[in-house]
Amino acid sequence: MAVTKAEHPPAFTPEQLQSVRGTLMSPRRLKTEVLAGLVVALALIPEAIAFSIIAGVDPRIGLFASFTMAVTIAFVGGRPAMISAATGAIALVIAPLVKSHGVDYFVAAVILAGIFQIILGLSGVAKLMRFIPRSVMVGFVNALAILIFMSQVPELLGVPWLVYPLVALGLVIVFGLPKLTKAVPAPLVAIVVLTLITVFAAVAVPTVGDKGDLPDSLPTLFIPNVPFSLETLQIIFPFALAMAFVGLLESLMTAKLVDDVTDTRSHKTREAWGQGVANIVTGFTGGMGGCAMIGQTMINVKASGARTRISTFLAGVFLLILVVALGDVVSLIPMAALVAVMIFVSVATFDWHSIRPRTLKMMPKSETIVMLATVIVTVATHNLAIGVGVGVLVAMVMFARRVAHFVTVERSVKPIDGHETATYVVDGELFFASSNDLYTQFEYALDPEHVVIDMHASHLWDASTIAALDAITEKYHHHGKDVKIIGLNDASALMRERLGGKLGAGH
């Protein structure tokens, strides 16, 4: 008897794979989460140190931030398996404050940014994600992949020649091992193998230890020593607000990406205020704050197969253990191993389908322009928030131009109630882009004395449309002709009643 696929349904649904309880009861799934957390922790160490240097603070501040962010977000975040830690975007935003006012003001800004994120989260800012079109999302993903790759280029310049064969071996492992077995995460195998080679062969190549000193103690409560005054608020406010927006945007965009990878849905509002809670906790432990990390999240979810909060929590715990208790061992890891892992992440993150000639030929040009604008601006500024903002703006302009051409005006002249009458039927959505051209669609001088504008197939969306109708009726009156506007739906009629004739010339 033939066995159909329906008789062998998947062992677990994507939602069930996110269950912490179910994972704790499954040794195989728990092993995946534990190993994923270990790999992510190893990848976080050099990144956190590098971001600390960008921000102009001690490496311990970045490492402690990565620990507290990961552990806290594992409990309060809205996206299981997503990794939050110290990030380059936050470091870039906050660096000028460190330089001008020192670490205490810097930490105070981190705490205030967390408060802002809680307020924004509870006020529903996460719902704005629905206005980010797919083309911007594709651009965001591709730009992230490029930035991840670019961040590894300095590790390949001015280094001993032995670094290159080590990186090549690491790439062979991370790309080739999954084809043989997925029992152990390929990135972890690459890190272990390359470390053993460099140690036993006494190869002199750059290591994690060369990035900076690792801490030898646990984080403690830190109260920023700043005056509790309006002057202090004026100093830290702009930095805190910028950090809050950049952190939320990156986190929510990354959460949406993980949703797609795992075929599950995340709680965006919870993730928004959860980021705020994590930043407040991080601030009070002397950390530099952070947000979701796309690279480490992809290592966790895509390369290692993690699906629950366990991996996120263990990434933070392992990070602390590694840098405090096993710092001497971790410092021996060659940067070549981590470069290979991050290049793999870059390749896996990039949406290669989006740049295939067949896809580009099939895709509307406006979509491609939006995607490219997002990529170019993000890569040029190294700021995902600016790139996404520009992408959304370009998408809005393209959409407005396209929709503006959907409005049609049809003219007919025939007797009505014994009077020769010109009737115009307006069909389409009328807003600032489309209504600006509406004024030019009428034969003011050639029309008979009676004109009817039939709006039953259209809708008025804004004041620009009301002003355009006022201008049209005024123009007909100037020619001594009677004009009637009929067929408005209730919402449009109410708007015209409220605003008609009250906007003034040119408004």
C-alpha positions as a printed NumPy array, in Angstrom:
array([[  0.   ,   0.   ,   0.   ],
       [  1.419,   3.367,  -0.985],
       [  2.215,   5.73 ,   1.86 ],
       [  1.224,   9.312,   1.2  ],
       [  2.89 ,  12.37 ,   2.66 ],
       [ -0.251,  13.111,   4.651],
       [  0.355,   9.974,   6.717],
       [  3.738,  11.314,   7.826],
       [  3.167,  14.885,   8.965],
       [  6.115,  16.918,  10.286],
       [  7.203,  15.907,  13.797],
       [  6.842,  19.499,  14.988],
       [  5.261,  22.644,  13.605],
       [  7.387,  25.827,  13.451],
       [  5.457,  27.175,  16.454],
       [  6.092,  24.002,  18.48 ],
       [  9.821,  24.245,  17.766],
       [  9.807,  27.574,  19.638],
       [  8.547,  25.943,  22.847],
       [ 11.091,  26.145,  25.673],
       [  9.39 ,  23.353,  27.6  ],
       [  9.263,  21.083,  24.564],
       [ 12.935,  21.748,  23.818],
       [ 13.996,  20.994,  27.404],
       [ 12.243,  17.631,  27.081],
       [ 14.007,  16.794,  23.801],
       [ 17.763,  16.069,  24.154],
       [ 18.331,  16.498,  20.419],
       [ 16.67 ,  19.901,  20.211],
       [ 18.285,  21.026,  23.469],
       [ 21.718,  20.098,  22.116],
       [ 21.039,  22.276,  19.073],
       [ 20.119,  25.242,  21.289],
       [ 23.156,  24.791,  23.561],
       [ 25.655,  24.505,  20.721],
       [ 24.032,  27.432,  18.911],
       [ 24.381,  29.565,  22.03 ],
       [ 28.063,  28.62 ,  22.282],
       [ 28.776,  29.504,  18.655],
       [ 27.004,  32.849,  18.992],
       [ 28.91 ,  33.636,  22.194],
       [ 32.222,  33.002,  20.446],
       [ 31.162,  35.221,  17.532],
       [ 29.981,  37.985,  19.888],
       [ 33.311,  38.45 ,  21.658],
       [ 35.385,  40.121,  18.911],
       [ 32.341,  42.061,  17.69 ],
       [ 31.629,  43.462,  21.17 ],
       [ 35.263,  44.447,  21.594],
       [ 35.337,  46.109,  18.173],
       [ 32.123,  48.049,  18.858],
       [ 33.522,  49.204,  22.193],
       [ 36.504,  50.639,  20.359],
       [ 34.171,  52.407,  17.908],
       [ 32.246,  53.921,  20.822],
       [ 35.479,  54.939,  22.539],
       [ 34.963,  52.897,  25.714],
       [ 36.725,  50.036,  27.498],
       [ 36.126,  46.592,  25.871],
       [ 34.541,  45.388,  29.116],
       [ 31.647,  47.812,  28.582],
       [ 30.79 ,  46.242,  25.231],
       [ 31.207,  42.683,  26.5  ],
       [ 29.057,  43.266,  29.585],
       [ 26.432,  44.958,  27.386],
       [ 26.296,  41.894,  25.13 ],
       [ 25.852,  39.633,  28.167],
       [ 23.078,  41.669,  29.802],
       [ 21.269,  42.414,  26.529],
       [ 21.183,  38.757,  25.472],
       [ 20.116,  37.401,  28.863],
       [ 17.468,  40.072,  29.449],
       [ 15.931,  39.941,  25.97 ],
       [ 15.705,  36.148,  26.271],
       [ 13.003,  36.727,  28.908],
       [ 11.295,  39.951,  27.814],
       [ 11.772,  39.952,  24.027],
       [  9.046,  39.185,  21.511],
       [ 11.133,  37.196,  19.01 ],
       [ 12.479,  33.804,  20.19 ],
       [ 16.021,  32.935,  19.021],
       [ 16.881,  36.526,  18.071],
       [ 20.184,  37.796,  19.48 ],
       [ 20.493,  41.271,  20.982],
       [ 23.843,  42.675,  22.061],
       [ 26.172,  45.644,  21.645],
       [ 26.003,  46.781,  18.013],
       [ 27.96 ,  48.984,  15.638],
       [ 24.946,  51.172,  14.814],
       [ 24.443,  52.061,  18.474],
       [ 28.182,  52.613,  18.915],
       [ 28.236,  55.081,  16.027],
       [ 25.245,  56.999,  17.388],
       [ 26.584,  57.266,  20.925],
       [ 30.33 ,  57.75 ,  20.252],
       [ 30.261,  61.592,  20.073],
       [ 28.704,  61.751,  23.563],
       [ 31.479,  59.588,  25.044],
       [ 34.09 ,  61.846,  23.5  ],
       [ 32.489,  65.072,  24.672],
       [ 31.124,  64.177,  28.12 ],
       [ 32.543,  60.829,  29.208],
       [ 31.223,  57.416,  30.193],
       [ 28.769,  58.553,  32.899],
       [ 26.741,  60.703,  30.493],
       [ 27.033,  57.92 ,  27.945],
       [ 25.48 ,  55.362,  30.332],
       [ 22.783,  57.852,  31.37 ],
       [ 21.862,  58.2  ,  27.686],
       [ 21.618,  54.407,  27.363],
       [ 19.159,  54.268,  30.282],
       [ 17.094,  57.142,  28.87 ],
       [ 17.064,  55.435,  25.444],
       [ 15.631,  52.351,  27.133],
       [ 12.873,  54.454,  28.684],
       [ 12.091,  55.973,  25.279],
       [ 11.897,  52.496,  23.735],
       [  9.424,  51.319,  26.368],
       [  7.249,  54.383,  25.722],
       [  7.461,  53.938,  21.947],
       [  6.748,  50.226,  22.251],
       [  3.678,  50.681,  24.422],
       [  2.423,  53.482,  22.155],
       [  2.327,  51.094,  19.192],
       [  5.367,  52.141,  17.155],
       [  5.869,  48.503,  16.137],
       [  2.678,  48.711,  14.057],
       [  4.485,  51.071,  11.688],
       [  6.371,  48.028,  10.389],
       [  3.401,  47.302,   8.12 ],
       [  4.298,  50.416,   6.099],
       [  7.732,  49.059,   5.181],
       [  7.346,  47.49 ,   1.716],
       [  8.951,  44.229,   0.627],
       [ 11.446,  45.98 ,  -1.656],
       [ 12.815,  47.934,   1.32 ],
       [ 13.035,  44.704,   3.318],
       [ 15.01 ,  43.038,   0.522],
       [ 17.288,  46.066,   0.353],
       [ 17.719,  45.954,   4.128],
       [ 18.746,  42.288,   4.01 ],
       [ 21.155,  42.772,   1.099],
       [ 22.723,  45.85 ,   2.691],
       [ 23.21 ,  43.957,   5.94 ],
       [ 24.939,  41.136,   4.078],
       [ 27.259,  43.632,   2.381],
       [ 28.033,  45.422,   5.658],
       [ 28.749,  42.117,   7.405],
       [ 31.2  ,  41.207,   4.638],
       [ 32.785,  44.673,   4.616],
       [ 33.311,  44.496,   8.385],
       [ 35.546,  41.461,   7.818],
       [ 37.735,  43.056,   5.141],
       [ 40.027,  44.845,   7.673],
       [ 40.779,  41.433,   9.188],
       [ 42.163,  40.346,   5.812],
       [ 44.414,  43.346,   5.162],
       [ 47.997,  43.669,   6.381],
       [ 47.977,  40.228,   7.992],
       [ 50.371,  37.222,   7.732],
       [ 49.822,  35.153,   4.595],
       [ 48.837,  32.147,   6.703],
       [ 45.568,  33.914,   7.519],
       [ 44.285,  33.331,   3.987],
       [ 44.597,  29.524,   3.89 ],
       [ 43.082,  29.403,   7.382],
       [ 40.095,  31.463,   6.225],
       [ 39.784,  29.248,   3.15 ],
       [ 39.767,  26.116,   5.335],
       [ 37.155,  27.714,   7.596],
       [ 34.956,  28.464,   4.564],
       [ 35.266,  24.876,   3.342],
       [ 34.099,  23.665,   6.763],
       [ 31.145,  26.051,   7.199],
       [ 29.889,  25.529,   3.658],
       [ 30.753,  21.851,   3.262],
       [ 30.063,  20.236,   6.645],
       [ 26.255,  20.816,   6.583],
       [ 26.121,  18.7  ,   3.41 ],
       [ 27.585,  15.789,   5.377],
       [ 25.995,  16.243,   8.79 ],
       [ 24.073,  18.833,  10.803],
       [ 24.62 ,  17.102,  14.162],
       [ 27.099,  19.82 ,  15.176],
       [ 26.958,  23.451,  13.983],
       [ 29.506,  23.96 ,  11.227],
       [ 30.636,  27.362,  12.599],
       [ 31.572,  25.735,  15.922],
       [ 33.561,  23.032,  14.142],
       [ 35.393,  25.68 ,  12.11 ],
       [ 36.3  ,  27.654,  15.235],
       [ 37.557,  24.578,  17.098],
       [ 39.529,  23.135,  14.164],
       [ 41.247,  26.401,  13.251],
       [ 42.072,  27.127,  16.892],
       [ 43.667,  23.7  ,  17.353],
       [ 45.686,  24.14 ,  14.153],
       [ 47.065,  27.526,  15.165],
       [ 47.845,  26.407,  18.736],
       [ 49.539,  23.092,  17.972],
       [ 51.325,  24.399,  14.889],
       [ 52.349,  27.554,  16.787],
       [ 51.112,  29.702,  13.916],
       [ 51.444,  33.447,  14.545],
       [ 48.198,  34.979,  13.289],
       [ 45.848,  37.622,  14.751],
       [ 43.68 ,  36.257,  17.564],
       [ 40.716,  37.4  ,  19.641],
       [ 43.151,  38.371,  22.385],
       [ 44.708,  40.943,  20.076],
       [ 41.396,  42.852,  20.001],
       [ 41.658,  43.951,  23.628],
       [ 41.832,  42.785,  27.213],
       [ 39.01 ,  40.548,  28.383],
       [ 37.351,  41.266,  31.777],
       [ 38.243,  39.188,  34.809],
       [ 35.231,  40.019,  37.003],
       [ 31.421,  40.041,  36.841],
       [ 29.421,  43.181,  36.009],
       [ 28.164,  45.163,  39.   ],
       [ 25.526,  47.819,  39.643],
       [ 26.51 ,  51.108,  38.036],
       [ 24.818,  54.424,  38.808],
       [ 25.948,  57.127,  36.375],
       [ 27.491,  60.054,  38.203],
       [ 25.676,  62.896,  36.447],
       [ 23.679,  65.835,  37.804],
       [ 19.946,  65.1  ,  37.86 ],
       [ 19.074,  68.338,  36.076],
       [ 17.514,  69.829,  32.978],
       [ 20.975,  70.613,  31.628],
       [ 21.922,  66.926,  31.763],
       [ 18.693,  66.031,  29.994],
       [ 19.448,  68.535,  27.238],
       [ 22.849,  66.919,  26.721],
       [ 21.759,  63.282,  26.59 ],
       [ 18.267,  63.689,  25.083],
       [ 19.2  ,  63.823,  21.355],
       [ 21.615,  60.896,  21.674],
       [ 19.12 ,  58.817,  23.654],
       [ 16.314,  59.5  ,  21.168],
       [ 18.508,  58.63 ,  18.181],
       [ 19.681,  55.454,  19.906],
       [ 16.091,  54.474,  20.718],
       [ 14.906,  54.857,  17.12 ],
       [ 17.933,  53.177,  15.532],
       [ 17.76 ,  50.29 ,  18.018],
       [ 14.03 ,  49.744,  17.483],
       [ 14.271,  49.921,  13.72 ],
       [ 17.111,  47.396,  13.541],
       [ 15.447,  45.098,  16.051],
       [ 12.029,  45.119,  14.409],
       [ 13.478,  44.674,  10.932],
       [ 15.614,  41.777,  12.156],
       [ 12.591,  40.247,  13.894],
       [ 10.666,  40.395,  10.627],
       [ 13.546,  38.673,   8.858],
       [ 13.635,  35.885,  11.464],
       [  9.861,  35.518,  11.099],
       [ 10.42 ,  34.735,   7.422],
       [ 13.294,  32.327,   8.079],
       [ 11.425,  30.368,  10.768],
       [  7.897,  30.597,   9.3  ],
       [  6.593,  31.964,  12.604],
       [  5.277,  35.26 ,  13.905],
       [  6.863,  37.435,  16.566],
       [  5.273,  39.863,  19.005],
       [  6.644,  43.149,  17.674],
       [  5.184,  45.332,  20.446],
       [  6.705,  43.125,  23.113],
       [ 10.011,  43.167,  21.288],
       [  9.928,  46.972,  21.188],
       [  9.406,  47.518,  24.915],
       [ 11.584,  44.478,  25.661],
       [ 14.489,  46.226,  23.951],
       [ 13.871,  49.166,  26.269],
       [ 13.942,  46.976,  29.367],
       [ 17.155,  45.306,  28.173],
       [ 18.839,  48.67 ,  27.585],
       [ 17.859,  49.928,  31.03 ],
       [ 19.28 ,  46.784,  32.642],
       [ 22.411,  47.141,  30.521],
       [ 22.806,  50.776,  31.49 ],
       [ 22.595,  50.043,  35.212],
       [ 25.339,  47.425,  34.827],
       [ 27.618,  49.897,  33.058],
       [ 27.035,  48.554,  29.534],
       [ 26.898,  50.472,  26.267],
       [ 23.417,  49.352,  25.277],
       [ 22.503,  47.666,  22.027],
       [ 19.807,  46.091,  19.887],
       [ 19.222,  43.037,  17.713],
       [ 22.271,  41.778,  15.806],
       [ 21.564,  40.48 ,  12.322],
       [ 24.853,  38.597,  11.91 ],
       [ 24.753,  36.705,  15.191],
       [ 21.008,  36.129,  14.811],
       [ 21.588,  34.487,  11.434],
       [ 24.368,  32.356,  12.96 ],
       [ 21.896,  31.292,  15.645],
       [ 18.843,  30.706,  13.463],
       [ 20.123,  29.872,  10.   ],
       [ 23.594,  28.375,  10.517],
       [ 22.964,  26.6  ,  13.84 ],
       [ 19.226,  25.866,  13.619],
       [ 18.202,  27.362,  16.968],
       [ 14.544,  28.26 ,  17.473],
       [ 13.951,  29.11 ,  21.156],
       [ 14.842,  31.623,  23.829],
       [ 17.225,  29.059,  25.307],
       [ 19.893,  29.778,  22.688],
       [ 19.589,  33.532,  23.254],
       [ 19.913,  33.113,  27.021],
       [ 22.846,  30.696,  26.734],
       [ 24.627,  32.987,  24.262],
       [ 24.799,  35.613,  27.013],
       [ 25.714,  33.129,  29.742],
       [ 28.41 ,  31.449,  27.652],
       [ 29.786,  34.861,  26.697],
       [ 30.263,  35.79 ,  30.354],
       [ 31.79 ,  32.413,  31.227],
       [ 34.123,  32.508,  28.251],
       [ 35.494,  36.009,  28.841],
       [ 35.686,  35.837,  32.652],
       [ 36.558,  32.212,  33.443],
       [ 38.091,  31.068,  30.155],
       [ 39.496,  34.311,  28.853],
       [ 42.968,  32.834,  28.292],
       [ 41.513,  30.076,  26.088],
       [ 39.167,  32.367,  24.151],
       [ 41.992,  34.791,  23.422],
       [ 43.712,  32.011,  21.43 ],
       [ 40.879,  31.763,  18.849],
       [ 42.239,  32.99 ,  15.499],
       [ 40.317,  35.817,  13.923],
       [ 40.498,  33.823,  10.676],
       [ 37.934,  31.388,  12.097],
       [ 35.479,  34.131,  12.965],
       [ 36.061,  35.837,   9.599],
       [ 35.123,  32.588,   7.842],
       [ 31.959,  32.293,   9.947],
       [ 30.906,  35.875,   9.264],
       [ 31.552,  35.535,   5.509],
       [ 29.312,  32.474,   5.566],
       [ 26.656,  34.502,   7.36 ],
       [ 27.   ,  37.268,   4.773],
       [ 26.504,  34.863,   1.876],
       [ 23.574,  33.138,   3.606],
       [ 21.915,  36.467,   4.445],
       [ 22.084,  38.016,   0.967],
       [ 18.939,  37.549,  -1.131],
       [ 20.6  ,  36.231,  -4.29 ],
       [ 17.253,  35.702,  -5.978],
       [ 16.672,  39.458,  -5.938],
       [ 19.592,  40.169,  -8.302],
       [ 19.11 ,  37.35 , -10.793],
       [ 18.62 ,  38.709, -14.348],
       [ 15.3  ,  36.862, -14.637],
       [ 14.043,  38.425, -11.394],
       [ 15.198,  41.931, -12.369],
       [ 13.509,  41.571, -15.767],
       [ 10.243,  40.435, -14.201],
       [ 10.217,  42.894, -11.286],
       [  8.692,  46.382, -11.758],
       [ 11.457,  48.957, -12.172],
       [ 10.125,  50.97 ,  -9.251],
       [ 10.63 ,  47.979,  -6.922],
       [ 14.215,  47.543,  -8.084],
       [ 14.919,  51.261,  -7.648],
       [ 13.612,  51.155,  -4.069],
       [ 15.743,  48.107,  -3.265],
       [ 18.882,  49.654,  -4.746],
       [ 18.284,  52.977,  -2.982],
       [ 18.019,  51.18 ,   0.35 ],
       [ 21.221,  49.211,  -0.284],
       [ 23.275,  52.145,  -1.566],
       [ 22.322,  54.557,   1.223],
       [ 22.741,  51.939,   3.953],
       [ 26.172,  50.877,   2.728],
       [ 27.284,  54.469,   2.129],
       [ 26.254,  55.695,   5.581],
       [ 26.764,  52.427,   7.515],
       [ 23.463,  53.351,   9.122],
       [ 20.537,  50.987,   8.646],
       [ 18.049,  53.521,   9.984],
       [ 18.979,  56.097,   7.331],
       [ 18.972,  53.469,   4.591],
       [ 15.555,  52.12 ,   5.506],
       [ 14.189,  55.647,   5.904],
       [ 15.369,  56.626,   2.429],
       [ 14.027,  53.36 ,   1.012],
       [ 10.584,  53.973,   2.476],
       [ 10.617,  57.571,   1.194],
       [ 11.537,  56.45 ,  -2.334],
       [  8.836,  53.758,  -2.18 ],
       [  6.263,  56.385,  -1.165],
       [  7.243,  58.669,  -4.05 ],
       [  7.107,  55.784,  -6.524],
       [  3.739,  54.69 ,  -5.21 ],
       [  2.322,  58.211,  -5.346],
       [  3.489,  58.632,  -8.948],
       [  1.994,  55.297,  -9.96 ],
       [ -1.342,  55.85 ,  -8.25 ],
       [ -1.573,  59.402,  -9.59 ],
       [ -1.9  ,  57.996, -13.124],
       [ -4.809,  55.762, -12.161],
       [ -7.29 ,  58.663, -12.095],
       [ -9.299,  59.119, -15.28 ],
       [-11.757,  61.828, -16.312],
       [-14.305,  61.089, -19.048],
       [-16.285,  63.945, -20.679],
       [-19.634,  63.771, -22.463],
       [-22.059,  66.469, -23.613],
       [-25.811,  65.828, -23.842],
       [-29.116,  67.513, -22.915],
       [-30.217,  67.164, -19.273],
       [-33.546,  68.701, -18.156],
       [-33.693,  70.67 , -21.386],
       [-30.207,  72.142, -20.986],
       [-27.125,  71.118, -22.889],
       [-24.828,  69.821, -20.138],
       [-21.194,  68.679, -19.984],
       [-20.814,  65.698, -17.673],
       [-17.414,  64.647, -16.3  ],
       [-17.061,  61.231, -14.625],
       [-14.01 ,  61.12 , -12.327],
       [-12.716,  57.614, -11.618],
       [ -9.9  ,  56.928,  -9.122],
       [ -8.408,  57.81 ,  -5.752],
       [ -7.85 ,  61.523,  -5.338],
       [ -5.013,  62.713,  -3.089],
       [ -2.236,  65.294,  -3.319],
       [ -0.454,  63.604,  -6.257],
       [ -3.47 ,  62.813,  -8.423],
       [ -5.609,  65.837,  -7.572],
       [ -2.943,  68.293,  -8.72 ],
       [ -3.528,  67.162, -12.315],
       [ -7.313,  67.118, -11.942],
       [ -7.587,  70.863, -12.464],
       [ -6.24 ,  70.53 , -16.037],
       [ -8.755,  67.853, -17.144],
       [-11.703,  70.217, -17.806],
       [-12.684,  72.28 , -20.872],
       [-13.597,  75.451, -18.997],
       [-14.032,  77.74 , -22.032],
       [-15.591,  75.181, -24.428],
       [-18.149,  73.639, -22.05 ],
       [-21.82 ,  74.7  , -22.168],
       [-23.356,  76.751, -19.363],
       [-24.235,  73.702, -17.273],
       [-21.539,  71.325, -15.994],
       [-21.895,  68.217, -13.813],
       [-18.887,  66.549, -12.149],
       [-19.824,  62.98 , -11.211],
       [-17.616,  61.647,  -8.351],
       [-19.392,  58.35 ,  -7.65 ],
       [-16.345,  56.327,  -8.799],
       [-13.781,  58.3  ,  -6.803],
       [-12.805,  59.085,  -3.223],
       [-11.398,  62.279,  -1.694],
       [ -8.488,  61.622,   0.654],
       [ -6.971,  64.957,   1.634],
       [ -7.199,  68.74 ,   1.698],
       [ -5.292,  69.006,  -1.601],
       [ -8.23 ,  67.373,  -3.369],
       [-10.752,  69.704,  -1.719],
       [ -8.633,  72.678,  -2.795],
       [ -8.508,  71.319,  -6.361],
       [-12.316,  71.019,  -6.494],
       [-12.653,  74.555,  -5.124],
       [-10.317,  75.791,  -7.869],
       [-12.31 ,  73.942, -10.545],
       [-15.674,  75.357,  -9.43 ],
       [-14.163,  78.843,  -9.105],
       [-12.779,  78.593, -12.643],
       [-16.198,  77.655, -14.039],
       [-17.857,  80.49 , -12.116],
       [-15.27 ,  82.848, -13.569],
       [-16.506,  81.768, -17.024],
       [-20.109,  82.378, -15.923],
       [-21.056,  78.694, -15.882],
       [-23.034,  76.649, -13.38 ],
       [-21.221,  73.576, -11.993],
       [-22.551,  70.831,  -9.734],
       [-20.527,  68.124,  -7.977],
       [-22.544,  64.939,  -7.437],
       [-21.954,  61.336,  -6.335],
       [-19.638,  61.966,  -3.394],
       [-19.613,  59.114,  -0.871],
       [-20.371,  59.965,   2.758],
       [-16.748,  60.356,   3.889],
       [-15.818,  62.518,   0.906],
       [-18.968,  64.65 ,   1.246],
       [-18.259,  65.197,   4.945],
       [-14.684,  66.278,   4.222],
       [-15.813,  68.672,   1.487],
       [-18.497,  70.111,   3.733],
       [-15.916,  70.706,   6.455],
       [-13.116,  72.133,   4.289],
       [-14.759,  73.353,   1.053],
       [-14.197,  77.071,   0.437],
       [-12.158,  77.417,   3.647],
       [ -8.66 ,  76.596,   2.428],
       [ -7.875,  79.872,   0.715],
       [ -6.243,  80.534,  -2.634],
       [ -3.27 ,  78.331,  -3.344],
       [ -3.987,  76.058,  -0.388]])
